[in-house]
Amino acid sequence: MKTIVYLLSSALALLSVRVQAQPRLETGSQKPMPAEWIDKDTGHKLVRLTQLEGNNESFYFHNNPFVKQRAGEGDKMVFYNTTPTGKRLYALNLRTLQAEPLSSESGRASGEIVAPKRREVIYQRQDSVFATHVDTKKTRLVYVFPADFKASISTLNADETVLAGSRGGEAAREILRKYPEKKDFFPRIFEAKVPHELFTINTQTGELKKIHQENTWLGHVQFSPTDPDLLMFCHEGPWHLVDRIWHISLKSGAVKLMHKRSMDGEIAGHEFFSRDGKTIWFDLQKPRGETFYLAGSDVATGKETVYEMTRDEWSIHFNISPDQKLFAGDGGDPGQVAKARDGMWLYLFRPEGDTLKSERLVNMKHHGYKLEPNVHFSPDGKWIIFRANFEGKSQVYAVEIAKANS
């Protein structure tokens, strides 16, 4: 029988083993699922992208995992593979589904930073920061933190010259050691009001700078994808108690609040930049758990765009397509803030006026939401890539936005 190629995009292609109709199955209804199937509840095709033993996980929703193809060989996606020997970074060729290791087998790599211009993945082991080329696998040492400055990198700026992160004092680290569960450490670190600071590292000179300090918890640090001098950060803590979303200019040091809460119980968070860097998008609820929006604040003017959605459509995380015309969401189980009765779906959203029109892509009823799916659009916007555990272990999947023909 003939072998055929299903295009995931001009830069993203997946191989099918035989010419035959894809099985229509309830996603997660059997373990294992086939390599490809059509979700019987949505009519959309799914493909398992990862094949390695252990647990395979794609990046957090706002961290870009992709490196563009060269000479038509296929785009690459960086992901994590975890086994009893450690946590290791791999590059997956999205045309052939071949995975190649980037970091060493033993130990634990951390950090989810891709430098697409240099074609490198940047990660940290203990106090040392490394960069590995996704094609040649050549690895270089980028930086070693001083013994008196324990910190982790979080993000890389648009021209790939500056890394940044946030750092808490010893009191914050002690709370984390004593209370490792999020439900325990989250309120305690917020209430402690311990000093935190934002820092940068020049990747060319190795200069470490402390750029901003507050006696509150700072986190969720993200550089603008287009402005190398603009760094977004948040005030961490219970969302109804913080004005969360801020940015700082590396040139001037000016700090600006991007969304001011306007009522008791209002929350805003899980912020991320638009592809052109002009808007910061975020989950907005006014008040918490009652009305649900995806909101965007213009970086330059502060003007806000707000799209309303239903309780069931609310998602833990959202993302935006490369052409900035569509959004995706990863849904949520009844234990999440929305208390949705029927929210365990991956969604595609199309803005219509001041609302979002949703389309269900994947039935996630067999997925455990303690592992957040964290949706990403493929480089051409034709597929949604996510992680899930409905086969028992975590794997990375792609669902096609267009409905299947068979």
Coordinates of C-alpha atoms in Angstrom, one line a residue:
M1 CA 0.0 0.0 0.0
K2 CA 1.1 3.5 -0.7
T3 CA 2.7 5.8 1.8
I4 CA 1.2 9.3 1.9
V5 CA 2.1 12.6 3.5
Y6 CA -0.3 14.7 5.4
L7 CA 0.8 18.3 5.5
L8 CA 0.8 20.0 8.9
S9 CA 2.0 23.2 7.2
S10 CA 4.5 24.3 4.6
A11 CA 7.0 24.0 7.5
L12 CA 5.3 21.2 9.3
A13 CA 4.4 17.7 7.9
L14 CA 3.4 14.5 9.5
L15 CA 3.8 11.0 8.0
S16 CA 0.9 8.6 7.9
V17 CA 1.6 4.9 7.6
R18 CA -1.1 3.8 5.1
V19 CA -3.8 5.1 2.8
Q20 CA -6.9 4.3 4.8
A21 CA -9.7 6.2 6.6
Q22 CA -8.7 7.5 10.0
P23 CA -10.6 5.8 12.8
R24 CA -13.2 7.9 14.6
L25 CA -12.7 7.4 18.3
E26 CA -13.4 9.1 21.6
T27 CA -10.1 10.7 22.5
G28 CA -8.5 8.9 25.4
S29 CA -11.1 6.1 25.3
Q30 CA -8.4 3.5 24.7
K31 CA -4.8 3.2 25.9
P32 CA -2.9 3.5 23.7
M33 CA -4.6 5.5 21.1
P34 CA -3.5 5.0 17.5
A35 CA -0.9 7.2 16.1
E36 CA -3.6 9.2 14.3
W37 CA -7.4 9.4 14.7
I38 CA -10.4 11.6 14.3
D39 CA -12.1 12.9 17.5
K40 CA -15.6 11.5 17.1
D41 CA -17.1 14.3 19.1
T42 CA -15.5 17.2 17.1
G43 CA -14.6 15.7 13.7
H44 CA -11.0 17.0 13.9
K45 CA -7.9 14.9 13.2
L46 CA -5.3 14.3 15.9
V47 CA -1.7 13.1 15.6
R48 CA 0.6 12.0 18.4
L49 CA 3.9 13.8 17.8
T50 CA 6.1 12.3 20.5
Q51 CA 7.2 8.6 20.6
L52 CA 10.0 8.5 23.3
E53 CA 9.7 6.4 26.4
G54 CA 8.8 8.3 29.6
N55 CA 6.8 11.5 29.8
N56 CA 7.0 14.0 26.9
E57 CA 5.8 17.6 27.4
S58 CA 5.6 20.6 25.2
F59 CA 6.5 24.1 26.5
Y60 CA 4.4 26.5 28.6
F61 CA 1.9 28.4 26.6
H62 CA 3.8 31.7 26.1
N63 CA 7.2 30.1 25.5
N64 CA 8.0 29.7 21.8
P65 CA 9.2 26.2 21.1
F66 CA 9.7 26.4 17.3
V67 CA 12.7 26.9 15.0
K68 CA 12.0 27.5 11.4
Q69 CA 13.0 24.9 8.8
R70 CA 15.9 25.5 6.4
A71 CA 16.0 24.0 2.9
G72 CA 12.6 22.4 3.3
E73 CA 13.8 19.8 5.8
G74 CA 11.0 20.5 8.3
D75 CA 10.4 22.9 11.2
K76 CA 11.7 21.8 14.6
M77 CA 10.0 21.9 17.9
V78 CA 11.8 21.7 21.2
F79 CA 10.2 19.7 24.0
Y80 CA 11.0 17.9 27.3
N81 CA 11.4 14.2 27.9
T82 CA 11.4 13.0 31.5
T83 CA 12.6 9.6 32.5
P84 CA 14.0 8.2 35.9
T85 CA 17.5 9.3 34.9
G86 CA 16.5 13.0 34.4
K87 CA 14.7 15.7 32.4
R88 CA 16.1 16.2 28.9
L89 CA 15.5 18.6 26.0
Y90 CA 14.9 17.2 22.5
A91 CA 14.3 18.7 19.1
L92 CA 11.5 17.1 17.1
N93 CA 11.5 17.4 13.3
L94 CA 7.8 18.0 12.6
R95 CA 8.1 16.6 9.1
T96 CA 9.6 13.3 10.0
L97 CA 8.7 13.1 13.7
Q98 CA 12.4 12.2 14.5
A99 CA 13.5 13.4 17.9
E100 CA 17.1 14.2 18.6
P101 CA 18.6 14.9 22.1
L102 CA 19.9 18.4 22.9
S103 CA 20.9 18.1 26.5
S104 CA 22.7 15.3 28.3
E105 CA 20.8 12.2 29.5
S106 CA 21.5 12.6 33.2
G107 CA 20.5 15.4 35.5
R108 CA 17.7 17.9 35.0
A109 CA 17.6 20.7 32.4
S110 CA 15.3 23.7 33.2
G111 CA 14.2 26.7 31.3
E112 CA 12.1 26.9 28.1
I113 CA 13.9 29.4 25.9
V114 CA 14.4 29.1 22.2
A115 CA 16.6 31.6 20.3
P116 CA 15.2 31.3 16.8
K117 CA 17.7 33.5 15.1
R118 CA 20.7 31.7 16.6
R119 CA 18.8 28.4 16.2
E120 CA 19.6 27.5 19.8
V121 CA 17.8 26.3 22.9
I122 CA 18.9 27.9 26.2
Y123 CA 18.6 26.1 29.4
Q124 CA 20.0 25.9 32.9
R125 CA 21.6 23.1 35.1
Q126 CA 22.0 24.2 38.7
D127 CA 24.0 27.5 38.5
S128 CA 25.1 27.2 34.8
V129 CA 23.3 28.4 31.7
F130 CA 24.0 26.6 28.4
A131 CA 23.0 27.1 24.7
T132 CA 22.7 24.1 22.3
H133 CA 22.4 24.5 18.6
V134 CA 19.3 22.5 17.4
D135 CA 21.0 21.4 14.1
T136 CA 24.7 20.9 15.0
K137 CA 24.1 20.0 18.7
K138 CA 27.1 22.1 19.6
T139 CA 26.8 23.4 23.2
R140 CA 28.3 26.5 24.7
L141 CA 28.4 27.8 28.2
V142 CA 26.5 31.1 28.4
Y143 CA 26.7 32.1 32.0
V144 CA 27.5 30.9 35.6
F145 CA 25.6 32.5 38.4
P146 CA 27.7 33.8 41.3
A147 CA 27.5 31.7 44.5
D148 CA 25.7 34.5 46.3
F149 CA 23.1 35.0 43.5
K150 CA 20.9 32.0 43.2
A151 CA 18.5 32.5 40.4
S152 CA 16.9 31.1 37.2
I153 CA 16.6 32.5 33.7
S154 CA 13.1 32.9 32.3
T155 CA 13.1 34.8 28.9
L156 CA 15.3 36.1 26.1
N157 CA 14.8 39.4 24.3
A158 CA 14.0 39.9 20.7
D159 CA 17.5 40.5 19.4
E160 CA 18.8 37.6 21.6
T161 CA 21.3 39.7 23.5
V162 CA 19.7 39.8 27.0
L163 CA 18.3 37.1 29.3
A164 CA 16.0 38.0 32.2
G165 CA 14.4 36.5 35.2
S166 CA 13.1 37.2 38.7
R167 CA 14.7 36.3 42.0
G168 CA 13.3 36.1 45.5
G169 CA 15.2 36.3 48.7
E170 CA 16.2 33.4 51.0
A171 CA 12.8 33.7 52.8
A172 CA 10.9 32.9 49.6
R173 CA 13.2 29.9 48.9
E174 CA 12.7 28.6 52.4
I175 CA 8.9 28.8 52.0
L176 CA 9.2 26.8 48.8
R177 CA 11.4 24.1 50.5
K178 CA 9.0 23.8 53.4
Y179 CA 5.7 23.9 51.4
P180 CA 6.3 22.4 47.9
E181 CA 2.7 22.2 46.9
K182 CA 1.3 25.3 45.1
K183 CA -1.8 25.5 47.3
D184 CA 0.6 25.8 50.3
F185 CA 3.4 28.0 49.1
F186 CA 1.3 30.4 46.9
P187 CA -0.5 32.3 49.6
R188 CA 2.5 32.2 52.0
I189 CA 5.0 33.8 49.6
F190 CA 2.5 36.5 48.8
E191 CA 1.8 37.2 52.4
A192 CA 5.4 37.3 53.4
K193 CA 6.1 40.4 51.3
V194 CA 9.7 39.3 50.9
P195 CA 12.0 41.3 48.5
H196 CA 12.1 40.2 44.9
E197 CA 14.1 41.6 42.0
L198 CA 14.2 41.5 38.3
F199 CA 17.6 40.9 36.7
T200 CA 19.1 40.7 33.2
I201 CA 22.2 39.0 31.9
N202 CA 23.9 40.3 28.8
T203 CA 24.6 37.2 26.6
Q204 CA 27.6 38.8 24.9
T205 CA 29.4 40.4 27.9
G206 CA 28.1 38.3 30.8
E207 CA 27.1 41.5 32.7
L208 CA 24.5 40.8 35.4
K209 CA 22.2 43.8 36.2
K210 CA 19.5 44.1 38.9
I211 CA 16.9 46.3 37.2
H212 CA 13.9 46.5 39.5
Q213 CA 13.2 45.6 43.2
E214 CA 10.0 45.4 45.2
N215 CA 8.9 43.9 48.5
T216 CA 6.4 41.7 46.8
W217 CA 6.5 38.5 44.7
L218 CA 7.5 39.2 41.0
G219 CA 7.2 36.5 38.3
H220 CA 5.9 35.5 34.9
V221 CA 8.7 37.4 33.2
Q222 CA 8.4 37.7 29.4
F223 CA 10.3 39.8 26.9
S224 CA 8.4 41.4 24.1
P225 CA 8.8 39.4 20.9
T226 CA 9.6 42.5 18.9
D227 CA 10.9 45.2 21.3
P228 CA 14.3 44.1 22.8
D229 CA 14.0 46.7 25.6
L230 CA 10.5 45.9 26.9
L231 CA 10.1 43.3 29.7
M232 CA 6.8 42.2 31.0
F233 CA 6.4 40.9 34.6
C234 CA 3.6 40.4 37.1
H235 CA 2.9 40.8 40.8
E236 CA 2.3 37.2 41.8
G237 CA -0.2 36.2 44.5
P238 CA -4.0 35.7 44.7
W239 CA -5.2 37.4 41.6
H240 CA -8.1 39.2 43.3
L241 CA -5.6 40.9 45.6
V242 CA -3.0 42.2 43.0
D243 CA -2.9 44.5 40.1
R244 CA -0.9 41.9 38.2
I245 CA 0.3 42.9 34.8
W246 CA 3.3 45.4 34.4
H247 CA 6.1 46.1 32.1
I248 CA 9.5 47.8 32.4
S249 CA 11.7 49.6 29.9
L250 CA 15.3 48.4 30.1
K251 CA 16.5 51.8 28.7
S252 CA 14.7 54.1 31.0
G253 CA 13.7 51.9 33.9
A254 CA 10.1 53.2 33.7
V255 CA 7.5 50.8 35.1
K256 CA 3.9 50.8 33.8
L257 CA 0.8 49.0 35.0
M258 CA -1.1 47.5 32.1
H259 CA -4.5 46.7 33.7
K260 CA -6.0 48.3 36.8
R261 CA -8.7 46.3 38.6
S262 CA -12.0 48.1 38.8
M263 CA -14.2 46.1 41.2
D264 CA -13.9 43.8 44.2
G265 CA -13.0 40.3 43.2
E266 CA -11.8 41.2 39.7
I267 CA -8.9 39.1 38.4
A268 CA -6.6 39.3 35.5
G269 CA -3.7 37.0 34.6
H270 CA -2.0 34.4 32.4
E271 CA -0.8 37.3 30.3
F272 CA 1.0 36.9 27.0
F273 CA 2.2 39.1 24.2
S274 CA 0.6 39.3 20.7
R275 CA 2.9 38.1 17.9
D276 CA 3.6 41.7 16.9
G277 CA 4.3 42.8 20.4
K278 CA 1.7 45.5 20.3
T279 CA -0.8 44.0 22.7
I280 CA -0.7 42.1 26.0
W281 CA -3.6 39.6 26.2
F282 CA -4.9 38.1 29.4
D283 CA -7.7 36.2 31.1
L284 CA -10.1 38.7 32.7
Q285 CA -12.9 37.9 35.1
K286 CA -15.3 40.6 36.5
P287 CA -15.7 39.4 39.2
R288 CA -13.8 36.2 39.7
G289 CA -15.7 33.2 38.6
E290 CA -18.8 35.2 37.3
T291 CA -18.2 36.8 33.9
F292 CA -15.3 35.7 31.6
Y293 CA -13.3 37.6 29.0
L294 CA -10.2 37.5 26.9
A295 CA -8.8 41.0 27.1
G296 CA -6.0 42.8 25.4
S297 CA -4.2 46.0 26.5
D298 CA -2.4 48.1 23.9
V299 CA 1.2 48.3 25.0
A300 CA 1.6 51.9 23.8
T301 CA -1.8 53.5 24.7
G302 CA -3.2 51.2 27.4
K303 CA -6.5 51.0 25.4
E304 CA -8.2 47.7 26.0
T305 CA -10.0 45.2 23.7
V306 CA -12.4 42.8 25.5
Y307 CA -14.0 39.6 24.2
E308 CA -16.7 37.9 26.3
M309 CA -17.1 34.1 26.5
T310 CA -19.2 31.6 28.4
R311 CA -18.3 29.8 31.5
D312 CA -17.7 26.5 29.7
E313 CA -15.5 28.2 27.1
W314 CA -13.2 29.7 29.7
S315 CA -9.7 28.3 29.4
I316 CA -6.7 28.1 31.8
H317 CA -4.5 29.5 29.0
F318 CA -5.1 31.1 25.7
N319 CA -2.9 31.7 22.7
I320 CA -3.0 33.7 19.4
S321 CA -2.5 32.5 15.9
P322 CA 0.5 33.7 13.7
D323 CA -1.8 36.0 11.7
Q324 CA -3.4 37.3 15.0
K325 CA -6.9 36.5 13.7
L326 CA -7.7 33.5 15.9
F327 CA -7.3 32.4 19.5
A328 CA -7.1 28.9 21.1
G329 CA -7.8 27.8 24.6
D330 CA -7.1 24.7 26.6
G331 CA -10.4 24.5 28.5
G332 CA -10.6 23.4 32.2
D333 CA -12.1 20.8 34.5
P334 CA -14.8 21.6 37.1
G335 CA -12.2 22.2 39.8
Q336 CA -10.9 25.3 38.0
V337 CA -11.9 28.9 38.8
A338 CA -14.8 28.9 36.2
K339 CA -16.4 25.8 37.8
A340 CA -17.5 24.8 34.3
R341 CA -19.9 21.9 33.9
D342 CA -18.8 21.1 30.3
G343 CA -15.4 22.8 29.9
M344 CA -13.0 19.9 29.2
W345 CA -12.3 20.7 25.5
L346 CA -9.6 22.3 23.4
Y347 CA -11.2 25.3 21.7
L348 CA -10.6 27.5 18.7
F349 CA -12.0 31.0 19.0
R350 CA -13.0 33.5 16.3
P351 CA -13.6 37.1 17.4
E352 CA -17.1 38.3 16.4
G353 CA -17.9 41.8 17.6
D354 CA -17.2 41.9 21.4
T355 CA -17.5 38.1 21.8
L356 CA -15.6 35.0 20.9
K357 CA -17.3 32.3 18.8
S358 CA -15.9 28.9 19.9
E359 CA -15.3 25.7 18.0
R360 CA -14.5 22.5 19.9
L361 CA -11.3 20.7 18.6
V362 CA -10.6 17.9 21.1
N363 CA -12.7 16.2 23.8
M364 CA -10.5 16.2 26.9
K365 CA -12.8 14.3 29.2
H366 CA -10.1 11.6 29.7
H367 CA -7.3 14.2 30.4
G368 CA -6.2 15.0 34.0
Y369 CA -6.0 18.8 34.1
K370 CA -3.3 18.8 36.8
L371 CA -1.2 18.7 33.6
E372 CA -2.2 21.9 31.8
P373 CA -2.4 21.4 28.0
N374 CA -0.8 24.7 27.1
V375 CA -1.9 25.2 23.5
H376 CA 0.4 26.5 20.7
F377 CA -0.5 27.3 17.1
S378 CA 1.7 25.6 14.5
P379 CA 3.9 28.1 12.5
D380 CA 1.3 28.4 9.7
G381 CA -1.7 28.4 12.1
K382 CA -3.2 25.2 10.7
W383 CA -2.8 23.0 13.7
I384 CA -2.9 23.3 17.5
I385 CA -0.1 21.6 19.4
F386 CA -0.7 20.6 23.1
R387 CA 0.3 18.2 25.8
A388 CA -2.1 15.7 27.4
N389 CA -2.1 12.5 29.5
F390 CA -5.3 10.8 28.2
E391 CA -3.1 7.8 27.2
G392 CA -1.7 7.4 30.7
K393 CA 1.6 9.2 30.3
S394 CA 2.0 12.8 29.0
Q395 CA 2.6 13.1 25.3
V396 CA 2.6 15.9 22.7
Y397 CA -0.2 16.0 20.1
A398 CA -1.4 18.1 17.2
V399 CA -5.0 18.7 16.3
E400 CA -5.9 20.0 12.8
I401 CA -8.0 23.1 12.8
A402 CA -9.8 22.2 9.5
K403 CA -12.2 19.3 10.0
A404 CA -11.2 15.9 8.6
N405 CA -12.6 14.8 5.3
S406 CA -13.0 11.1 6.2

